[in-house]
Coordinates of C-alpha atoms and ligand atoms in Angstrom, one line a residue:
X564 CA -50.9 24.7 1.5
X565 CA -50.2 21.4 0.0
X566 CA -51.0 21.0 -3.6
X567 CA -49.5 19.2 -6.5
X568 CA -49.2 21.1 -9.7
X569 CA -49.2 18.5 -12.4
X570 CA -48.3 19.4 -15.9
X571 CA -51.1 18.7 -18.4
X572 CA -53.4 17.4 -15.7
X573 CA -56.8 18.8 -14.6
X574 CA -57.0 20.1 -11.0
X575 CA -58.2 17.8 -8.3
X576 CA -58.7 18.5 -4.6
X577 CA -56.3 17.6 -1.9
X578 CA -59.0 15.5 -0.2
X579 CA -58.7 12.8 -2.8
X580 CA -55.0 13.1 -2.8
X581 CA -54.4 9.9 -0.8
X582 CA -53.6 6.6 -2.4
X583 CA -55.4 3.4 -2.0
X584 CA -53.8 3.0 1.3
X585 CA -56.2 5.6 2.8
X586 CA -58.8 3.0 2.9
X587 CA -56.7 0.9 5.2
X588 CA -55.5 3.7 7.3
X589 CA -58.4 6.0 7.5
X590 CA -60.4 6.5 10.7
X591 CA -62.4 9.4 9.2
X592 CA -62.3 11.3 6.0
X593 CA -60.2 14.5 5.7
X594 CA -60.9 17.6 3.7
X595 CA -59.0 19.9 1.4
X596 CA -57.0 22.7 2.9
X597 CA -56.2 26.3 2.3
X598 CA -53.8 28.4 4.2
X599 CA -54.2 32.1 5.0
X600 CA -51.5 32.3 7.7
X601 CA -48.4 30.7 6.3
X602 CA -45.2 32.4 5.0
X603 CA -46.4 31.6 1.5
X604 CA -50.0 32.3 2.1
X605 CA -50.7 33.0 -1.5
X606 CA -50.4 29.3 -2.1
X607 CA -53.7 27.6 -2.8
X608 CA -54.6 24.0 -3.4
X609 CA -54.0 23.3 -7.0
X610 CA -53.7 20.0 -8.8
X611 CA -53.2 17.0 -6.7
X612 CA -52.3 13.4 -7.2
X613 CA -50.5 10.5 -5.7
X614 CA -48.9 7.4 -7.0
X615 CA -48.6 3.7 -6.4
X616 CA -45.7 1.6 -7.3
X617 CA -45.9 -1.3 -9.6
X618 CA -45.2 -3.6 -6.6
X619 CA -47.9 -2.2 -4.4
X620 CA -49.2 1.0 -3.0
X621 CA -46.5 3.0 -1.5
X622 CA -47.6 6.6 -1.3
X623 CA -50.2 7.1 1.4
X624 CA -52.0 9.5 3.7
X625 CA -52.9 8.8 7.2
X626 CA -56.1 10.1 8.6
X627 CA -57.1 10.7 12.2
X628 CA -60.4 11.9 13.7
X629 CA -58.6 14.9 15.1
X630 CA -57.8 16.1 11.6
X631 CA -61.2 17.1 10.3
X632 CA -60.4 20.8 10.5
X633 CA -57.0 22.0 9.5
X634 CA -57.6 24.8 7.1
X635 CA -55.3 27.3 8.7
X636 CA -52.3 25.2 9.2
X637 CA -49.1 25.8 7.2
X638 CA -47.8 22.9 5.2
X639 CA -44.4 21.5 5.9
X640 CA -42.8 19.4 3.2
X641 CA -40.0 17.2 4.2
X642 CA -37.5 15.8 1.6
X643 CA -36.1 12.4 2.6
X644 CA -36.8 9.5 4.9
X645 CA -33.4 9.2 6.6
X646 CA -32.0 10.3 9.9
X647 CA -32.9 14.0 9.5
X648 CA -36.3 13.6 7.9
X649 CA -37.7 10.8 10.1
X650 CA -36.3 12.3 13.4
X651 CA -38.1 15.5 12.4
X652 CA -41.3 13.7 11.6
X653 CA -41.2 12.0 15.0
X654 CA -41.0 15.3 16.8
X655 CA -43.0 17.7 14.7
X656 CA -46.5 18.5 16.1
X657 CA -48.8 17.4 13.3
X658 CA -51.7 19.2 15.0
X659 CA -50.1 22.5 14.2
X660 CA -48.8 21.7 10.7
X661 CA -49.8 19.6 7.7
X662 CA -46.9 17.4 7.0
X663 CA -45.9 15.8 3.7
X664 CA -42.9 13.6 3.1
X665 CA -41.3 13.1 -0.3
X666 CA -38.7 10.4 -0.7
X667 CA -37.9 7.7 -3.2
X668 CA -37.2 5.3 -0.3
X669 CA -40.4 4.3 1.6
X670 CA -38.5 3.3 4.7
X671 CA -36.0 4.6 7.2
X672 CA -32.6 2.9 7.2
X673 CA -30.6 2.5 10.4
X674 CA -27.2 3.2 8.7
X675 CA -24.9 2.4 11.7
X676 CA -25.7 -1.3 11.3
X677 CA -25.6 -1.4 7.5
X678 CA -22.0 -2.7 7.5
X679 CA -23.4 -5.8 9.4
X680 CA -25.9 -6.5 6.6
X681 CA -23.9 -7.8 3.6
X682 CA -22.7 -10.9 5.5
X683 CA -26.0 -11.4 7.3
X684 CA -24.9 -10.5 10.8
X685 CA -28.2 -8.6 10.8
X686 CA -30.9 -9.0 8.2
X687 CA -31.5 -6.1 5.9
X688 CA -35.1 -6.0 7.0
X689 CA -34.1 -5.7 10.6
X690 CA -32.5 -2.3 10.1
X691 CA -35.3 -0.7 8.1
X692 CA -38.6 0.7 9.3
X693 CA -41.4 1.7 6.9
X694 CA -42.2 5.4 6.8
X695 CA -45.9 4.5 7.4
X696 CA -45.0 3.1 10.9
X697 CA -43.7 6.5 12.0
X698 CA -46.6 8.4 10.2
X699 CA -49.2 6.3 12.0
X700 CA -47.8 7.3 15.4
X701 CA -48.6 11.0 14.7
X702 CA -51.7 12.7 16.1
X703 CA -52.4 14.5 12.8
X704 CA -52.4 13.5 9.1
X705 CA -49.2 12.7 7.3
X706 CA -48.9 12.4 3.5
X707 CA -46.1 10.4 1.9
X708 CA -45.2 10.6 -1.7
X709 CA -43.0 7.8 -3.1
X710 CA -41.1 10.1 -5.4
X711 CA -37.8 11.7 -6.0
X712 CA -37.5 15.4 -5.6
X713 CA -35.7 16.8 -8.6
X714 CA -35.8 20.5 -8.1
X715 CA -36.5 23.0 -5.3
X716 CA -38.1 26.1 -6.8
X717 CA -37.7 28.7 -4.1
X718 CA -39.2 31.4 -6.4
X719 CA -42.6 29.7 -6.2
X720 CA -42.3 27.6 -3.1
X721 CA -42.6 24.3 -4.8
X722 CA -40.6 21.1 -5.2
X723 CA -40.6 19.3 -8.5
X724 CA -41.0 15.5 -8.1
X725 CA -40.7 12.5 -10.3
X726 CA -43.2 9.9 -9.4
X727 CA -42.0 6.4 -8.6
X728 CA -45.5 4.8 -8.2
X729 CA -48.8 5.5 -9.9
X730 CA -52.4 5.8 -8.8
X731 CA -54.1 4.6 -11.9
X732 CA -56.4 2.4 -9.8
X733 CA -57.8 5.4 -7.9
X734 CA -59.5 6.4 -11.1
X735 CA -61.9 3.5 -10.6
X736 CA -63.4 4.9 -7.4
X737 CA -66.4 7.2 -7.6
X738 CA -64.9 9.7 -5.2
X739 CA -61.8 10.1 -7.2
X740 CA -63.2 9.9 -10.7
X741 CA -61.8 13.4 -11.4
X742 CA -58.3 12.3 -10.6
X743 CA -55.8 12.5 -13.5
X744 CA -53.5 10.1 -11.7
X745 CA -49.8 10.5 -12.0
X746 CA -48.1 7.6 -13.6
X747 CA -44.7 6.3 -12.8
X748 CA -42.1 8.8 -14.0
X749 CA -44.6 11.6 -14.3
X750 CA -43.4 14.9 -13.1
X751 CA -45.4 17.3 -10.8
X752 CA -44.8 20.2 -8.4
X753 CA -45.7 20.1 -4.7
X754 CA -46.3 23.4 -2.9
X755 CA -44.9 24.1 0.5
X756 CA -45.1 26.8 3.1
X757 CA -42.0 25.4 4.8
X758 CA -39.5 23.1 3.3
X759 CA -37.2 20.8 5.3
X760 CA -34.5 19.4 3.0
X761 CA -32.9 16.2 4.4
X762 CA -31.9 14.4 1.3
X763 CA -28.5 13.3 2.7
X764 CA -25.6 12.9 0.3
X765 CA -24.4 10.3 -2.2
X766 CA -21.2 8.3 -2.6
X767 CA -18.3 10.2 -3.9
X768 CA -16.1 8.6 -6.5
X769 CA -13.9 11.7 -7.0
X770 CA -14.3 11.1 -10.7
X771 CA -11.9 8.1 -10.5
X772 CA -12.4 6.1 -13.6
X773 CA -14.0 2.7 -13.3
X774 CA -15.5 3.2 -9.8
X775 CA -19.1 3.6 -10.8
X776 CA -18.8 0.7 -13.2
X777 CA -17.0 -1.9 -11.1
X778 CA -17.3 -0.8 -7.5
X779 CA -20.0 -1.5 -4.9
X780 CA -21.0 1.3 -2.5
X781 CA -22.4 0.7 0.9
X782 CA -24.9 3.5 1.6
X783 CA -28.3 1.9 1.0
X784 CA -30.0 -1.6 1.3
X785 CA -29.6 -2.6 -2.3
X786 CA -25.8 -2.0 -2.0
X787 CA -25.7 -4.6 0.8
X788 CA -27.6 -7.2 -1.4
X789 CA -25.2 -6.4 -4.3
X790 CA -22.1 -7.0 -2.2
X791 CA -23.4 -10.3 -0.8
X792 CA -24.4 -11.5 -4.3
X793 CA -21.0 -10.6 -5.7
X794 CA -18.9 -12.1 -2.9
X795 CA -21.1 -15.3 -2.8
X796 CA -20.8 -15.7 -6.6
X797 CA -17.0 -15.2 -6.3
X798 CA -16.8 -17.9 -3.6
X799 CA -18.7 -20.3 -5.8
X800 CA -16.5 -19.7 -8.8
X801 CA -13.3 -19.8 -6.7
X802 CA -14.3 -23.1 -5.2
X803 CA -14.4 -24.6 -8.7
X804 CA -10.8 -23.7 -9.4
X805 CA -7.7 -25.5 -8.0
X806 CA -5.6 -23.9 -5.2
X807 CA -2.8 -21.9 -6.7
X808 CA -4.8 -20.7 -9.7
X809 CA -4.3 -17.0 -10.0
X810 CA -8.0 -16.5 -10.9
X811 CA -9.0 -18.3 -7.7
X812 CA -6.8 -15.9 -5.8
X813 CA -8.3 -12.9 -7.5
X814 CA -11.9 -14.0 -6.9
X815 CA -11.0 -14.4 -3.2
X816 CA -9.6 -10.9 -2.9
X817 CA -11.8 -8.3 -1.5
X818 CA -10.6 -4.7 -1.7
X819 CA -12.3 -2.1 0.6
X820 CA -11.3 1.4 -0.5
X821 CA -11.6 4.0 2.3
X822 CA -10.4 3.6 5.9
X823 CA -13.1 5.7 7.4
X824 CA -15.7 4.0 9.7
X825 CA -17.7 2.6 6.8
X826 CA -14.7 0.9 5.2
X827 CA -13.3 -0.4 8.5
X828 CA -16.6 -1.8 9.8
X829 CA -17.4 -3.5 6.5
X830 CA -13.9 -5.1 6.3
X831 CA -14.3 -6.3 9.9
X832 CA -17.7 -7.8 9.3
X833 CA -16.5 -9.6 6.1
X834 CA -13.6 -11.0 8.0
X835 CA -16.0 -12.2 10.8
X836 CA -18.0 -14.1 8.2
X837 CA -14.9 -15.7 6.7
X838 CA -13.5 -16.7 10.2
X839 CA -16.7 -17.7 11.9
X840 CA -18.9 -19.2 9.1
X841 CA -17.1 -19.9 5.9
X842 CA -14.2 -21.6 7.7
X843 CA -16.7 -24.2 9.1
X844 CA -17.6 -25.6 5.7
X845 CA -14.9 -24.4 3.3
X846 CA -11.8 -24.0 5.4
X847 CA -9.3 -24.0 2.6
X848 CA -11.2 -21.3 0.8
X849 CA -11.6 -19.3 4.0
X850 CA -7.8 -19.4 4.5
X851 CA -7.3 -18.0 1.0
X852 CA -9.7 -15.0 1.3
X853 CA -7.7 -11.8 1.5
X854 CA -9.3 -8.6 2.5
X855 CA -7.4 -5.4 1.6
X856 CA -8.2 -2.0 3.3
X857 CA -6.8 0.8 1.2
X858 CA -6.6 4.3 2.8
X859 CA -5.1 7.5 1.4
X860 CA -4.2 8.9 4.8
X861 CA -1.4 7.6 7.0
X862 CA -4.0 6.2 9.5
X863 CA -7.4 4.6 9.5
X864 CA -10.3 6.0 11.4
X865 CA -8.7 9.4 11.6
X866 CA -11.7 10.9 13.4
X867 CA -10.8 8.9 16.5
X868 CA -7.9 9.9 18.8
X869 CA -4.6 8.4 17.8
X870 CA -4.4 5.6 20.4
X871 CA -7.8 4.3 19.3
X872 CA -7.0 4.3 15.6
X873 CA -3.7 2.6 16.3
X874 CA -5.5 0.0 18.4
X875 CA -8.0 -0.5 15.5
X876 CA -5.2 -1.0 13.0
X877 CA -3.6 -3.7 15.3
X878 CA -7.0 -5.5 15.6
X879 CA -7.6 -5.4 11.9
X880 CA -4.1 -6.7 11.0
X881 CA -4.4 -9.5 13.6
X882 CA -7.5 -10.8 11.9
X883 CA -5.4 -10.9 8.7
X884 CA -6.8 -7.8 6.9
X885 CA -4.0 -6.2 4.9
X886 CA -3.9 -2.5 5.4
X887 CA -2.4 -0.2 2.7
X888 CA -1.9 3.2 4.2
X889 CA -0.9 6.4 2.4
X890 CA -2.3 4.6 -0.7
X891 CA -4.8 6.3 -3.0
X892 CA -6.6 4.4 -5.7
X893 CA -6.4 6.2 -9.0
X894 CA -8.1 3.9 -11.4
X895 CA -10.3 0.9 -11.4
X896 CA -10.5 -1.8 -14.1
X897 CA -12.7 -4.8 -14.3
X898 CA -10.5 -7.2 -12.3
X899 CA -7.9 -5.0 -10.7
X900 CA -7.3 -1.5 -9.5
X901 CA -4.3 0.8 -9.6
X902 CA -3.1 2.5 -6.4
X903 CA -0.3 4.9 -5.6
X904 CA 1.5 4.8 -2.3
X905 CA 3.5 7.7 -1.0
X906 CA 6.8 6.5 0.4
X907 CA 8.6 8.1 3.3
X908 CA 11.3 9.5 1.0
X909 CA 8.7 11.4 -1.0
X910 CA 8.6 9.1 -3.9
X911 CA 5.5 7.3 -5.1
X912 CA 5.1 3.6 -5.8
X913 CA 2.3 2.4 -8.1
X914 CA 0.8 -1.0 -7.6
X915 CA -1.9 -3.1 -9.1
X916 CA -4.3 -4.9 -6.8
X917 CA -6.4 -7.7 -8.3
X918 CA -9.9 -8.0 -6.8
X919 CA -13.0 -10.1 -7.0
X920 CA -15.1 -7.8 -4.9
X921 CA -14.6 -4.1 -4.7
X922 CA -16.2 -2.0 -2.0
X923 CA -15.9 1.8 -2.4
X924 CA -16.3 3.8 0.9
X925 CA -14.4 7.0 0.3
X926 CA -17.1 9.4 1.7
X927 CA -19.9 11.4 0.2
X928 CA -20.7 14.4 -1.9
X929 CA -23.8 16.6 -2.5
X930 CA -26.8 15.3 -4.4
X931 CA -27.8 16.9 -7.7
X932 CA -30.9 18.5 -6.2
X933 CA -28.7 20.3 -3.7
X934 CA -26.0 21.4 -6.2
X935 CA -28.9 22.7 -8.3
X936 CA -30.1 24.7 -5.4
X937 CA -26.7 26.3 -4.9
X938 CA -27.2 27.9 -8.3
X939 CA -30.6 29.4 -7.4
X940 CA -29.6 31.1 -4.2
X941 CA -26.9 33.8 -4.5
X942 CA -25.7 33.2 -0.9
X943 CA -25.2 29.5 -1.7
X944 CA -23.5 30.0 -5.1
X945 CA -20.0 29.2 -3.9
X946 CA -20.9 26.0 -2.1
X947 CA -19.8 22.6 -3.4
X948 CA -20.4 20.4 -0.4
X949 CA -23.7 21.2 1.3
X950 CA -26.2 24.0 2.0
X951 CA -24.9 26.5 4.5
X952 CA -27.3 27.0 7.3
X953 CA -27.5 29.5 10.1
X954 CA -27.9 28.9 13.8
X955 CA -31.7 28.4 13.3
X956 CA -31.0 25.8 10.6
X957 CA -32.4 28.1 7.9
X958 CA -30.8 27.8 4.5
X959 CA -28.9 31.0 4.3
X960 CA -30.6 33.3 1.7
X961 CA -34.1 31.8 2.2
X962 CA -36.8 32.4 4.7
X963 CA -38.8 29.2 4.7
X964 CA -36.3 26.5 3.6
X965 CA -34.5 24.7 6.4
X966 CA -31.8 22.0 5.9
X967 CA -30.7 19.2 8.3
X968 CA -28.3 16.3 8.2
X969 CA -25.7 15.6 5.5
X970 CA -27.1 18.0 3.0
X971 CA -26.5 20.9 5.4
X972 CA -23.2 22.5 6.5
X973 CA -22.7 24.2 9.9
X974 CA -19.2 23.0 10.7
X975 CA -20.2 19.6 12.1
X976 CA -19.4 16.1 10.7
X977 CA -22.0 14.4 8.5
X978 CA -23.3 11.9 11.1
X979 CA -26.6 10.5 12.2
X980 CA -26.0 12.0 15.6
X981 CA -25.9 15.5 14.1
X982 CA -28.9 14.9 11.8
X983 CA -31.0 13.6 14.7
X984 CA -30.2 16.5 17.0
X985 CA -30.8 19.1 14.3
X986 CA -34.2 17.4 13.6
X987 CA -35.2 17.5 17.3
X988 CA -34.2 21.1 17.6
X989 CA -36.0 22.2 14.4
X990 CA -39.2 20.5 15.5
X991 CA -39.1 22.4 18.7
X992 CA -38.5 25.6 16.8
X993 CA -41.5 24.8 14.7
X994 CA -43.6 24.4 17.8
X995 CA -42.5 27.8 19.0
X996 CA -43.2 29.4 15.6
X997 CA -46.8 28.1 15.7
X998 CA -47.3 29.5 19.2
X999 CA -46.0 33.0 18.6
X1000 CA -48.8 35.3 17.4
X1001 CA -48.5 36.1 13.7
X1002 CA -45.0 34.6 13.4
X1003 CA -45.8 32.9 10.1
X1004 CA -47.1 36.1 8.6
X1005 CA -44.2 38.1 9.9
X1006 CA -41.7 35.7 8.4
X1007 CA -43.7 35.6 5.1
X1008 CA -43.6 39.4 4.9
X1009 CA -40.0 39.8 5.9
X1010 CA -37.9 41.1 3.0
X1011 CA -34.4 40.4 4.4
X1012 CA -32.4 39.3 7.5
X1013 CA -34.7 36.4 8.1
X1014 CA -32.7 35.1 11.0
X1015 CA -33.2 38.3 12.9
X1016 CA -36.9 37.4 13.4
X1017 CA -35.8 34.3 15.2
X1018 CA -33.3 36.3 17.3
X1019 CA -35.9 39.0 18.1
X1020 CA -38.3 36.3 19.3
X1021 CA -35.6 34.7 21.5
X1022 CA -35.4 31.4 19.7
X1023 CA -32.6 29.3 21.1
X1024 CA -29.7 28.7 18.7
X1025 CA -29.0 25.1 17.6
X1026 CA -26.4 23.7 20.1
X1027 CA -24.9 20.4 19.2
X1028 CA -23.9 18.0 22.0
X1029 CA -21.3 15.5 20.9
X1030 CA -22.0 12.1 22.5
X1031 CA -18.8 10.5 21.0
X1032 CA -18.1 8.0 18.3
X1033 CA -18.0 4.2 18.1
X1034 CA -16.8 1.7 15.5
X1035 CA -16.9 -2.0 15.2
X1036 CA -13.7 -3.7 14.1
X1037 CA -14.7 -7.3 13.8
X1038 CA -13.9 -10.3 16.1
X1039 CA -16.1 -8.9 18.8
X1040 CA -14.0 -5.8 19.3
X1041 CA -15.0 -2.2 19.0
X1042 CA -13.5 1.2 19.8
X1043 CA -15.4 4.0 21.5
X1044 CA -15.0 7.5 22.7
X1045 CA -18.1 8.4 24.7
X1046 CA -18.4 12.0 25.6
X1047 CA -20.9 14.6 26.7
X1048 CA -20.0 17.6 24.7
X1049 CA -16.3 18.3 25.5
X1050 CA -16.3 16.0 28.6
X1051 CA -14.9 12.5 27.9
X1052 CA -16.8 9.8 29.8
X1053 CA -15.2 6.6 28.3
X1054 CA -12.4 5.8 26.0
X1055 CA -11.6 2.2 25.2
X1056 CA -11.3 -0.7 22.8
X1057 CA -11.9 -4.4 23.0
X1058 CA -14.6 -6.8 24.0
X1059 CA -16.3 -4.7 26.7
X1060 CA -16.4 -1.8 24.3
X1061 CA -18.0 -4.2 21.8
X1062 CA -20.9 -4.6 24.3
X1063 CA -21.0 -0.9 24.9
X1064 CA -21.2 -0.5 21.1
X1065 CA -24.1 -2.9 20.9
X1066 CA -26.0 -1.3 23.7
X1067 CA -25.4 2.2 22.3
X1068 CA -26.8 1.2 18.9
X1069 CA -29.8 -0.5 20.5
X1070 CA -30.5 2.8 22.2
X1071 CA -30.1 4.7 19.0
X1072 CA -32.6 2.5 17.0
X1073 CA -35.7 4.6 16.3
X1074 CA -38.4 2.0 17.1
X1075 CA -39.2 -0.9 19.4
X1076 CA -39.7 -3.1 16.3
X1077 CA -36.2 -2.4 15.1
X1078 CA -34.8 -3.1 18.6
X1079 CA -36.6 -6.4 18.7
X1080 CA -35.4 -7.5 15.3
X1081 CA -31.8 -6.5 15.9
X1082 CA -31.7 -8.3 19.3
X1083 CA -33.2 -11.4 17.7
X1084 CA -30.5 -11.3 14.9
X1085 CA -27.7 -11.0 17.4
X1086 CA -29.1 -13.8 19.6
X1087 CA -29.5 -16.0 16.5
X1088 CA -25.7 -15.6 15.9
X1089 CA -25.0 -17.5 19.1
X1090 CA -26.7 -20.7 17.7
X1091 CA -26.6 -20.5 13.9
X1092 CA -24.4 -19.3 11.1
X1093 CA -25.1 -16.0 9.4
X1094 CA -27.8 -15.9 6.7
X1095 CA -25.5 -15.5 3.7
X1096 CA -27.7 -16.3 0.7
X1097 CA -26.6 -15.2 -2.8
X1098 CA -30.1 -14.4 -4.0
X1099 CA -31.6 -12.8 -0.9
Ligands
LIG1066 C1 -22.6 2.5 6.4 C2 -22.8 3.7 7.2 C3 -22.7 3.7 8.6 C4 -22.9 4.8 9.3 N1 -22.8 4.8 10.7 C5 -23.0 5.9 11.4 C6 -22.9 5.8 12.9 O1 -22.6 4.7 13.4 N2 -23.1 6.9 13.6 C7 -23.4 8.1 13.0 O2 -23.6 9.1 13.7 N3 -23.5 8.2 11.6 C8 -23.3 7.1 10.8 N4 -23.4 7.2 9.5 C9 -23.6 8.5 8.8 C10 -25.2 8.7 8.8 O3 -25.8 7.6 8.2 C11 -25.5 10.0 8.1 O4 -24.8 11.1 8.6 C12 -27.0 10.2 8.2 O5 -27.7 9.2 7.5 C13 -27.4 11.5 7.6 O6 -28.8 11.7 7.7 P1 -29.6 12.4 6.6 O7 -31.0 12.5 7.0 O8 -28.9 13.7 6.2 O9 -29.4 11.5 5.3 P2 -29.9 10.0 5.0 O10 -30.1 9.3 6.3 O11 -28.9 9.4 4.0 O12 -31.3 10.2 4.4 C14 -31.4 10.8 3.1 C15 -32.8 10.5 2.6 O13 -33.1 11.3 1.5 C16 -33.7 10.5 0.5 N5 -33.4 11.1 -0.8 C17 -32.3 11.1 -1.5 N6 -32.4 11.8 -2.6 C18 -33.7 12.4 -2.6 C19 -34.4 13.2 -3.4 N7 -33.9 13.7 -4.6 N8 -35.7 13.6 -3.1 C20 -36.2 13.1 -1.9 N9 -35.5 12.3 -1.1 C21 -34.3 11.9 -1.4 C22 -33.0 9.1 0.7 O14 -33.8 8.1 0.1 C23 -33.0 9.1 2.2 O15 -34.3 8.6 2.6 C24 -23.2 6.1 8.7 C25 -23.3 6.1 7.3 C26 -23.1 5.0 6.6 C27 -23.2 5.0 5.0
LIG1067 N1 -19.3 4.1 13.3 C1 -19.6 5.4 13.0 O1 -19.7 6.3 13.8 C2 -19.7 5.6 11.5 C3 -19.8 4.6 10.6 C4 -19.9 4.9 9.2 C5 -19.9 6.2 8.8 N2 -19.9 7.2 9.8 C6 -19.9 8.6 9.4 O2 -20.4 8.8 8.0 C7 -19.6 9.7 7.3 C8 -19.0 9.0 6.1 O3 -18.1 7.9 6.6 P1 -17.3 7.1 5.6 O4 -16.4 6.1 6.3 O5 -18.2 6.6 4.5 O6 -16.3 8.2 4.8 P2 -15.2 9.1 5.4 O7 -15.2 10.3 4.7 O8 -15.2 9.2 6.9 O9 -13.9 8.2 5.1 C9 -13.5 8.0 3.7 C10 -12.0 7.7 3.7 O10 -11.6 7.3 2.4 C11 -10.3 7.8 2.1 N3 -10.2 8.0 0.7 C12 -10.7 9.0 -0.1 N4 -10.4 8.8 -1.4 C13 -9.5 7.7 -1.4 C14 -8.9 7.0 -2.5 N5 -9.0 7.4 -3.8 N6 -8.1 5.9 -2.1 C15 -8.0 5.5 -0.9 N7 -8.6 6.1 0.2 C16 -9.4 7.2 -0.1 C17 -10.3 9.1 2.9 O11 -8.9 9.5 3.2 C18 -11.1 8.8 4.2 O12 -10.3 8.4 5.2 C19 -18.6 10.2 8.3 O13 -19.0 11.4 8.8 C20 -18.5 9.2 9.3 O14 -18.2 9.7 10.6 C21 -19.8 7.0 11.1

């Protein structure tokens, strides 16, 4: 069952685990839990604690009347609050499992619209949804820890976490007087019966010097704010310099490295801002902004069929984005980068591209917690990219650890679509597991061939249905290849596809609140300029 094993802290019960937020969310009180039926039934409640951040209570536990008795339920710990984790939370039956989420980010981020955020086409707050909003919709209790998981300890079914908030104030209440609260940066271990790892991936620099120091990634909300701040500051500075000044030219140069969908969509959005907003009040500056898109391959958006990527390239070039193909960046300095272009005759040309703003979008790599797990599971030892999983999404070599999304590899691309479908599938599997008599015990007692138990019990294998791909190019044009599995339903590019793109993303948004906010932002664009504030 859920418990926190905190170094050098006295034991406290799980019932006082919740943060100050309990008071606001509680409808009844809940009790501590023990599990006799889970795969790791030896696990008992041990030391517990939660934390609050310095900026307000973030960790929480919801409480529902239905949840007064839940002693025999296995505990599922979910790592992450992204596509995989939140989609799983939405579908898992919390009457059958105690669910805990651990993530340093207390909100879900709708990544498909992240490229629209730096220039204010959509507001950052319009594409995030607090974890608590999903948790409150569940019938059972959900506990959230605002913490970073630093190690998965499969030998003792625990996850080591580093607290990002603290619960010092809980000590003041009479009920929780025995709490040795975790402070920010304290370390503790959380026990699980089942672990769902959905920590995603992190930006890959390929070890290229200078990228970490000078580049801006676009993977999280703070990245969006950093890009806007940098670009806005550069516009300010450039405006103070006379036309023709090389420094003005550099400041107005934006280099986007990586011609995958992140790089293309970001370049398109930046150019939209320049053409539609900046031009209205600083036309000469807008004319001088030059966006470069640098891609190592001979084509941008190589995951689309050739005619769509060629169309994309034409649209980008028409809007004056300069595309450098077969060009790989090898070094980044404070004000310029070095790139090598492969020529048709086999030779290589090296060029220096000055930049004011550098956006690095060359794909992702495994997070340290995942690479650390590779070393602990012999079957995963040769991996570098992600955890290999079987058809039931079990991490190969484990019985009670499952992986979904970008941190898992099953031969599918690292997309939200895949993460979402895996999460839905896994929640259904968990339903079935809880309905089959003695399934948890049988899995716990199994010594090898863990996947066979799923096969013997006729669990369906995960079957991915590809619904296609879409990408925004800027100037109200998008490309789309909409499919149902192998059947192609629509292939196109242009204005109509742009509206299909918008409708598809509205459908993908995980909550009514997000839909409302995004629609409002898009409507606002018809009447007002983008919110492009340096400090916000
Ligand atoms: C700009 C951009 C646009 C995209 N657009 C699309 C699109 O249009 N369509 C599409 O299908 N895909 C798109 N993707 C890809 C998609 O976002 C990912 O494939 C998807 O987010 C993967 O889901 P995930 O749950 O594996 O990871 P994520 O959604 O990245 O979530 C990972 C979670 O784990 C948390 N975490 C990280 N480290 C730890 C830790 N140590 N302990 C605990 N928690 C941790 C993070 O805070 C986060 O909450 C886009 C990606 C980007 C960057
Ligand atoms: N609209 C969408 O569907 C959408 C949007 C964004 C991301 N995604 C998904 O998210 C994942 C990541 O996408 P992404 O665009 O961030 O990465 P990506 O891996 O798809 O593309 C990265 C690109 O960077 C290039 N590159 C790598 N190193 C380079 C270097 N040194 N110099 C120049 N170019 C270099 C690669 O050749 C590649 O084309 C993918 O699975 C993608 O499908 C989807």
